[in-house]
CSV table of C-alpha atoms and ligand atoms in Angstrom, one decimal:
chain,number,residue,atom,x,y,z
G,1,MET,CA,141.9,122.6,110.9
G,2,SER,CA,142.2,118.8,110.4
G,3,ASN,CA,143.7,117.2,107.5
G,4,ILE,CA,140.3,115.7,106.5
G,5,TYR,CA,139.4,118.8,105.7
G,6,LYS,CA,142.1,119.2,103.2
G,7,SER,CA,140.5,118.8,99.3
G,8,GLU,CA,141.9,121.2,96.5
G,9,PRO,CA,138.9,121.0,93.6
G,10,ILE,CA,140.0,121.9,90.0
G,11,ARG,CA,138.2,122.4,87.2
G,12,SER,CA,138.3,119.6,84.7
G,13,SER,CA,138.5,121.6,82.4
G,14,GLU,CA,142.4,121.6,83.2
G,15,ILE,CA,142.5,118.6,83.6
G,16,THR,CA,140.5,116.3,81.7
G,17,PRO,CA,139.6,117.6,78.2
G,18,LYS,CA,136.1,116.1,76.4
G,19,GLN,CA,138.7,113.6,74.0
G,20,VAL,CA,139.6,112.2,77.6
G,21,TYR,CA,135.9,111.7,78.2
G,22,LEU,CA,135.1,110.7,74.9
G,23,SER,CA,138.0,107.9,74.6
G,24,ARG,CA,137.3,106.9,78.0
G,25,ARG,CA,134.1,106.3,76.8
G,26,ASP,CA,134.7,104.8,73.6
G,27,PHE,CA,137.2,102.4,75.7
G,28,MET,CA,134.0,101.4,77.9
G,29,ASN,CA,131.6,101.1,75.2
G,30,ALA,CA,133.9,98.4,73.1
G,31,ALA,CA,135.1,96.7,76.7
G,32,THR,CA,132.0,96.2,78.3
G,33,VAL,CA,129.7,94.9,76.2
G,34,ALA,CA,129.8,91.3,77.8
G,35,ALA,CA,128.9,92.6,81.0
G,36,SER,CA,125.5,94.1,79.6
G,37,ALA,CA,122.2,93.3,80.6
G,38,ALA,CA,122.5,91.0,83.3
G,39,LEU,CA,124.1,93.1,84.7
G,40,LEU,CA,122.4,96.1,84.8
G,41,ALA,CA,119.8,94.1,86.6
G,42,ALA,CA,121.6,94.4,90.0
G,43,CYS,CA,118.9,96.0,92.0
G,44,ALA,CA,121.0,96.7,95.4
G,45,PRO,CA,123.8,98.6,95.6
G,46,SER,CA,125.8,96.3,96.7
G,47,ALA,CA,125.4,93.7,94.3
G,48,ALA,CA,125.6,95.8,91.9
G,49,ASP,CA,129.0,97.1,92.9
G,50,GLU,CA,130.0,93.7,92.8
G,51,ILE,CA,129.2,93.0,89.4
G,52,GLN,CA,130.5,96.7,88.3
G,53,ASN,CA,133.8,96.0,89.4
G,54,LEU,CA,134.2,92.9,86.8
G,55,ARG,CA,134.6,95.9,84.0
G,56,PRO,CA,137.8,97.1,83.2
G,57,VAL,CA,138.9,100.0,83.8
G,58,PRO,CA,140.9,102.1,81.7
G,59,SER,CA,144.4,102.4,83.2
G,60,SER,CA,144.7,106.1,82.8
G,61,THR,CA,141.9,109.0,82.8
G,62,ALA,CA,140.1,111.7,84.1
G,63,ALA,CA,140.3,111.5,87.9
G,64,ASP,CA,139.1,114.1,90.5
G,65,GLU,CA,141.4,116.3,92.6
G,66,LEU,CA,142.1,113.1,95.0
G,67,GLY,CA,143.0,110.8,92.4
G,68,SER,CA,139.7,108.9,92.0
G,69,ILE,CA,138.6,108.6,88.7
G,70,VAL,CA,134.9,109.8,86.8
G,71,ASN,CA,131.8,107.3,87.0
G,72,ARG,CA,131.2,105.7,83.8
G,73,TYR,CA,128.9,107.9,81.7
G,74,GLU,CA,127.0,105.0,81.7
G,75,ASP,CA,126.8,104.5,85.8
G,76,ILE,CA,125.8,108.2,86.4
G,77,THR,CA,123.3,108.5,83.6
G,78,GLN,CA,121.6,104.7,84.2
G,79,TYR,CA,121.7,104.5,88.1
G,80,ASN,CA,119.8,107.7,89.5
G,81,ASN,CA,117.3,109.2,92.3
G,82,TYR,CA,114.4,110.7,90.9
G,83,TYR,CA,111.4,109.9,92.9
G,84,GLU,CA,108.7,112.1,90.3
G,85,PHE,CA,109.8,109.2,88.3
G,86,THR,CA,110.3,105.8,89.9
G,87,VAL,CA,112.2,105.3,93.2
G,88,ASP,CA,113.9,102.3,91.7
G,89,LYS,CA,117.4,103.4,90.8
G,90,GLN,CA,117.9,101.3,87.6
G,91,LEU,CA,114.6,102.5,85.8
G,92,VAL,CA,114.9,106.1,86.2
G,93,ALA,CA,116.3,106.1,83.0
G,94,GLU,CA,113.6,104.3,80.7
G,95,GLU,CA,111.1,106.2,83.1
G,96,ALA,CA,112.4,109.4,81.7
G,97,LYS,CA,112.9,108.7,78.6
G,98,GLY,CA,110.8,111.7,76.3
G,99,PHE,CA,110.8,114.0,79.0
G,100,ARG,CA,110.4,117.1,77.5
G,101,VAL,CA,112.9,119.8,78.7
G,102,GLN,CA,112.1,122.3,75.9
G,103,PRO,CA,110.9,124.5,75.9
G,104,TRP,CA,112.3,125.9,79.8
G,105,THR,CA,112.2,128.1,82.1
G,106,VAL,CA,113.5,129.0,85.5
G,107,GLU,CA,111.8,131.8,87.4
G,108,VAL,CA,114.0,133.7,90.0
G,109,GLY,CA,112.1,136.2,92.4
G,110,GLY,CA,111.2,136.3,95.9
G,111,LEU,CA,113.3,138.7,97.9
G,112,VAL,CA,115.8,140.5,94.9
G,113,ASN,CA,115.7,143.5,93.5
G,114,GLN,CA,115.6,142.4,89.6
G,115,PRO,CA,113.5,139.4,89.4
G,116,LYS,CA,113.2,137.4,86.4
G,117,THR,CA,112.1,134.2,84.5
G,118,PHE,CA,115.2,133.0,82.3
G,119,GLY,CA,114.4,131.0,78.8
G,120,MET,CA,117.5,128.1,79.0
G,121,GLU,CA,118.9,129.9,76.5
G,122,ASP,CA,119.4,132.8,77.9
G,123,LEU,CA,120.9,131.6,80.7
G,124,LEU,CA,123.2,129.1,78.5
G,125,LYS,CA,124.2,132.7,76.9
G,126,LEU,CA,125.0,135.0,79.6
G,127,LEU,CA,126.7,132.5,82.0
G,128,PRO,CA,129.7,131.5,80.9
G,129,GLN,CA,129.7,127.3,81.5
G,130,GLU,CA,132.8,125.8,83.0
G,131,GLU,CA,133.3,121.8,83.7
G,132,ARG,CA,133.9,120.8,87.3
G,133,ILE,CA,134.8,117.0,88.2
G,134,TYR,CA,132.7,117.0,91.9
G,135,ARG,CA,132.1,114.0,94.1
G,136,LEU,CA,128.2,113.0,94.7
G,137,ARG,CA,127.8,111.9,97.6
G,138,CYS,CA,124.0,110.5,98.5
G,139,VAL,CA,122.9,110.1,101.9
G,140,GLU,CA,122.1,106.3,101.0
G,141,ALA,CA,126.2,105.6,101.6
G,142,TRP,CA,126.3,105.4,97.7
G,143,SER,CA,129.2,107.3,95.3
G,144,MET,CA,130.4,108.8,92.2
G,145,VAL,CA,132.7,111.0,90.8
G,146,ILE,CA,130.5,112.6,88.0
G,147,PRO,CA,132.2,115.2,85.3
G,148,TRP,CA,129.7,118.1,85.1
G,149,GLN,CA,129.3,121.5,83.3
G,150,GLY,CA,127.7,124.2,84.5
G,151,PHE,CA,127.5,128.0,86.2
G,152,THR,CA,127.9,128.8,89.8
G,153,LEU,CA,124.9,129.6,91.0
G,154,ALA,CA,125.8,132.7,92.7
G,155,SER,CA,126.1,134.3,89.5
G,156,LEU,CA,123.0,133.8,88.6
G,157,LEU,CA,121.9,135.0,92.2
G,158,LYS,CA,124.3,138.2,91.2
G,159,LEU,CA,121.7,138.6,88.0
G,160,VAL,CA,118.5,139.8,90.0
G,161,GLU,CA,120.3,141.2,93.4
G,162,PRO,CA,118.8,139.2,96.4
G,163,THR,CA,118.1,142.0,98.8
G,164,ALA,CA,119.3,142.2,102.8
G,165,ASP,CA,116.4,140.6,103.7
G,166,ALA,CA,117.5,137.5,101.4
G,167,LYS,CA,119.1,134.8,104.2
G,168,TYR,CA,118.0,131.6,101.9
G,169,VAL,CA,117.8,130.1,98.9
G,170,ARG,CA,114.8,128.0,98.1
G,171,PHE,CA,114.6,125.7,95.2
G,172,GLU,CA,111.4,124.1,93.1
G,173,SER,CA,111.6,121.0,90.7
G,174,VAL,CA,109.2,120.5,88.1
G,175,TYR,CA,105.6,119.7,88.7
G,176,ARG,CA,104.3,117.5,86.4
G,177,PRO,CA,102.1,114.4,87.4
G,178,GLU,CA,101.2,113.6,83.8
G,179,GLU,CA,104.6,112.8,82.6
G,180,MET,CA,106.1,111.5,85.7
G,181,ARG,CA,104.0,108.9,87.7
G,182,GLY,CA,105.8,108.7,90.7
G,183,GLN,CA,104.4,112.2,91.5
G,184,ASN,CA,101.2,110.4,91.3
G,185,SER,CA,101.8,109.2,95.3
G,186,LEU,CA,100.4,111.3,98.0
G,187,LEU,CA,103.9,109.8,100.0
G,188,TYR,CA,105.7,112.4,99.0
G,189,PRO,CA,104.7,116.9,99.6
G,190,TRP,CA,105.4,117.7,95.5
G,191,PRO,CA,107.1,119.3,94.1
G,192,TYR,CA,110.5,118.3,95.1
G,193,GLN,CA,111.5,121.2,97.1
G,194,GLU,CA,115.1,122.1,98.7
G,195,GLY,CA,117.0,124.8,100.2
G,196,LEU,CA,120.6,126.8,101.4
G,197,ARG,CA,121.2,129.5,103.5
G,198,LEU,CA,122.6,132.3,101.0
G,199,ASP,CA,126.5,132.2,101.8
G,200,GLU,CA,126.2,128.5,100.9
G,201,ALA,CA,124.3,129.0,97.6
G,202,MET,CA,126.7,132.1,96.6
G,203,HIS,CA,129.8,129.6,97.6
G,204,ASP,CA,131.8,129.3,94.4
G,205,LEU,CA,131.3,125.3,94.7
G,206,THR,CA,127.6,125.3,94.1
G,207,LEU,CA,126.7,125.1,90.7
G,208,LEU,CA,123.6,124.8,88.9
G,209,ALA,CA,124.4,122.2,86.3
G,210,THR,CA,123.7,121.9,82.2
G,211,GLY,CA,125.2,119.0,81.5
G,212,LEU,CA,127.5,116.3,82.2
G,213,TYR,CA,130.7,114.5,80.4
G,214,GLY,CA,130.6,117.4,78.1
G,215,GLU,CA,126.8,116.6,76.7
G,216,PRO,CA,123.8,118.3,77.8
G,217,ASN,CA,122.1,116.8,81.0
G,218,VAL,CA,119.8,113.9,80.1
G,219,PRO,CA,116.1,113.6,81.6
G,220,GLN,CA,117.6,111.0,84.6
G,221,ASN,CA,120.3,113.3,85.7
G,222,GLY,CA,118.0,116.2,86.2
G,223,ALA,CA,117.9,117.9,82.8
G,224,PRO,CA,117.9,120.8,81.9
G,225,ILE,CA,119.0,122.5,84.9
G,226,ARG,CA,119.8,120.7,88.2
G,227,LEU,CA,121.5,122.0,91.6
G,228,VAL,CA,125.2,120.5,92.6
G,229,VAL,CA,126.2,121.1,95.7
G,230,PRO,CA,128.7,118.6,96.3
G,231,TRP,CA,130.4,119.0,99.8
G,232,LYS,CA,126.3,118.1,101.5
G,233,TYR,CA,124.0,114.6,100.8
G,234,GLY,CA,122.9,114.3,97.1
G,235,PHE,CA,119.4,114.9,97.8
G,236,LYS,CA,120.3,118.6,98.0
G,237,SER,CA,121.1,118.5,94.6
G,238,ILE,CA,117.3,119.3,93.3
G,239,LYS,CA,116.7,118.3,89.5
G,240,SER,CA,114.9,119.5,86.9
G,241,ILE,CA,114.2,123.3,89.1
G,242,VAL,CA,111.9,126.1,87.8
G,243,LYS,CA,111.7,127.9,90.4
G,244,ILE,CA,114.6,129.9,92.3
G,245,GLU,CA,112.9,131.8,95.5
G,246,LEU,CA,115.2,134.2,98.1
G,247,VAL,CA,113.7,133.9,101.4
G,248,ALA,CA,114.0,135.4,104.4
G,249,GLU,CA,113.4,132.1,106.6
G,250,GLU,CA,114.6,128.6,106.7
G,251,PRO,CA,112.3,127.0,103.5
G,252,ALA,CA,111.1,123.5,104.3
G,253,THR,CA,112.5,121.0,102.1
G,254,LEU,CA,110.5,117.5,100.7
G,255,TRP,CA,113.0,115.0,102.5
G,256,ASN,CA,112.7,117.5,105.8
G,257,HIS,CA,109.0,117.0,106.0
G,258,ILE,CA,109.3,113.2,105.6
G,259,ALA,CA,111.6,112.9,108.2
G,260,ALA,CA,113.0,115.4,110.1
G,261,ASN,CA,114.7,113.3,112.2
G,262,GLU,CA,116.4,111.2,109.2
G,263,TYR,CA,117.1,114.5,106.6
G,264,GLY,CA,117.7,117.6,108.5
G,265,PHE,CA,118.2,120.9,106.5
G,266,TYR,CA,122.2,121.2,106.2
G,267,ALA,CA,122.5,118.3,105.3
G,268,ASN,CA,126.7,118.3,105.7
G,269,VAL,CA,128.3,115.0,104.0
G,270,ASN,CA,129.9,113.8,108.1
G,271,PRO,CA,130.7,110.6,108.5
G,272,SER,CA,130.8,111.0,112.1
G,273,VAL,CA,126.9,111.6,112.6
G,274,ASP,CA,124.7,108.9,111.4
G,275,HIS,CA,121.7,108.9,109.8
G,276,PRO,CA,119.4,106.9,112.4
G,277,ARG,CA,119.1,103.5,110.5
G,278,TRP,CA,122.5,103.6,109.0
G,279,SER,CA,126.4,104.6,109.6
G,280,GLN,CA,127.7,107.2,107.5
G,281,ALA,CA,131.4,106.6,107.9
G,282,THR,CA,131.8,104.7,105.4
G,283,GLU,CA,130.4,104.4,101.5
G,284,ARG,CA,130.3,102.2,98.8
G,285,ARG,CA,131.6,104.0,95.5
G,286,ILE,CA,129.7,102.5,92.1
G,287,GLY,CA,132.3,100.4,90.1
G,288,GLU,CA,134.5,99.8,93.2
G,289,LEU,CA,134.3,96.6,95.4
G,290,ASN,CA,135.8,97.9,98.5
G,291,ARG,CA,133.6,100.4,100.9
G,292,ARG,CA,135.9,104.0,101.5
G,293,PRO,CA,135.9,106.2,104.3
G,294,THR,CA,133.8,108.8,104.1
G,295,LEU,CA,135.0,112.0,104.3
G,296,MET,CA,134.3,115.0,106.2
G,297,PHE,CA,132.2,117.6,103.8
G,298,ASN,CA,133.0,115.2,101.1
G,299,GLY,CA,136.5,116.5,101.2
G,300,TYR,CA,135.9,119.8,100.2
G,301,GLY,CA,136.5,121.1,103.7
G,302,GLU,CA,139.0,123.4,103.6
G,303,GLN,CA,136.8,125.0,101.2
G,304,VAL,CA,133.6,124.9,102.8
G,305,ALA,CA,134.2,124.6,106.9
G,306,ALA,CA,134.6,128.3,107.7
G,307,LEU,CA,130.8,127.8,107.0
G,308,TYR,CA,129.8,126.3,109.4
G,309,GLU,CA,132.2,127.2,112.8
G,310,ASN,CA,130.4,128.2,114.9
G,311,MET,CA,127.6,125.5,114.3
G,312,ASP,CA,127.2,122.0,116.5
G,313,LEU,CA,127.5,120.0,113.0
G,314,SER,CA,125.7,117.1,114.9
G,315,VAL,CA,122.7,119.1,115.9
G,316,HIS,CA,122.3,120.7,112.9
G,317,TYR,CA,122.8,118.2,111.1
L,401,MTE,N1,116.1,115.8,92.5
L,401,MTE,C1,114.9,115.2,92.9
L,401,MTE,N2,113.7,116.8,92.1
L,401,MTE,N3,114.3,114.8,92.8
L,401,MTE,C2,114.7,113.5,93.2
L,401,MTE,O1,114.5,112.2,93.6
L,401,MTE,N4,117.2,112.9,94.6
L,401,MTE,C3,118.0,113.5,95.0
L,401,MTE,C4,118.9,114.4,94.0
L,401,MTE,N5,117.9,115.2,93.1
L,401,MTE,C5,116.1,114.1,93.6
L,401,MTE,C6,116.8,115.1,93.5
L,401,MTE,C7,119.1,112.6,95.4
L,401,MTE,S1,118.4,111.5,97.0
L,401,MTE,C8,120.6,112.7,95.2
L,401,MTE,S2,121.4,111.4,95.8
L,401,MTE,C9,120.9,112.7,93.8
L,401,MTE,O2,119.6,113.5,93.1
L,401,MTE,C10,121.1,111.6,92.9
L,401,MTE,O3,121.5,112.8,91.3
L,401,MTE,P1,121.9,111.5,90.1
L,401,MTE,O4,121.0,110.5,90.2
L,401,MTE,O5,122.4,112.6,88.9
L,401,MTE,O6,123.0,110.6,90.6
């Protein structure tokens, strides 16, 4: 196996106690006051990156297993893709203010022996929370490093007992056009939906994230519960999930429905398969000036390459 597939994800609980996040946050709060409003107004990733790079960076802080420091809490929560609210990444947080995340239920059903609708509080009690630092690589060629907490999707799926006929998992986001003005756009087939093959869904890296930086998720990051599949482009990591369904056939996804040639079902991060409209060979890490090479499977190849052993990834992109 090639070396670029090599990566050892580490649980953030092993290396980044909450006080490290918090002291980093305090540091950044104190150090970046000057870099405030005008800088946040930068819109395109390129402009934003150049500006963010002027901000001071703490000398020692939490990092992923490849040595990249985690992004600032402010970056992670102020630069978002959440089309149900708006397509402007820097306005999502504002638009999502006040979005109701309580009460919240997640219906888990389809081809399972024990279908069940879980209240969010039950999920938090039933399934042990873990902390994990993951890279997030958006299909638009920007990336971040995010300290999540949550539980594995596998731990939830085991509770409902998928049947032998279940081959895929379908996910659905909340549909509330009265609160999410982007859902009034007819350009998209709402609600947002996504899917994974069952073995991908059961993989230990596949997380249902309930929070980040030790805090519960905020609406713009997909509160109260969102998927995180770190070796796939970010659009697979569906936010604010209300329904999870085990199915026999590959499910439709919102992006695949809109442009099948641009957004495949698998969407594995792959620097050698370009998006039809741009290269995927490099990426802009939010907070850095220079582009960095994109890693096959976003650096998680050692864990996941075996899932695709007999597949041509330029065909199943
Ligand atoms: N989920 C929903 N429901 N709606 C969205 O617009 N955007 C996706 C994904 N999940 C999206 C979504 C995309 S394109 C990316 S890159 C990630 O969320 C961004 O997650 P973040 O804003 O928490 O960084």
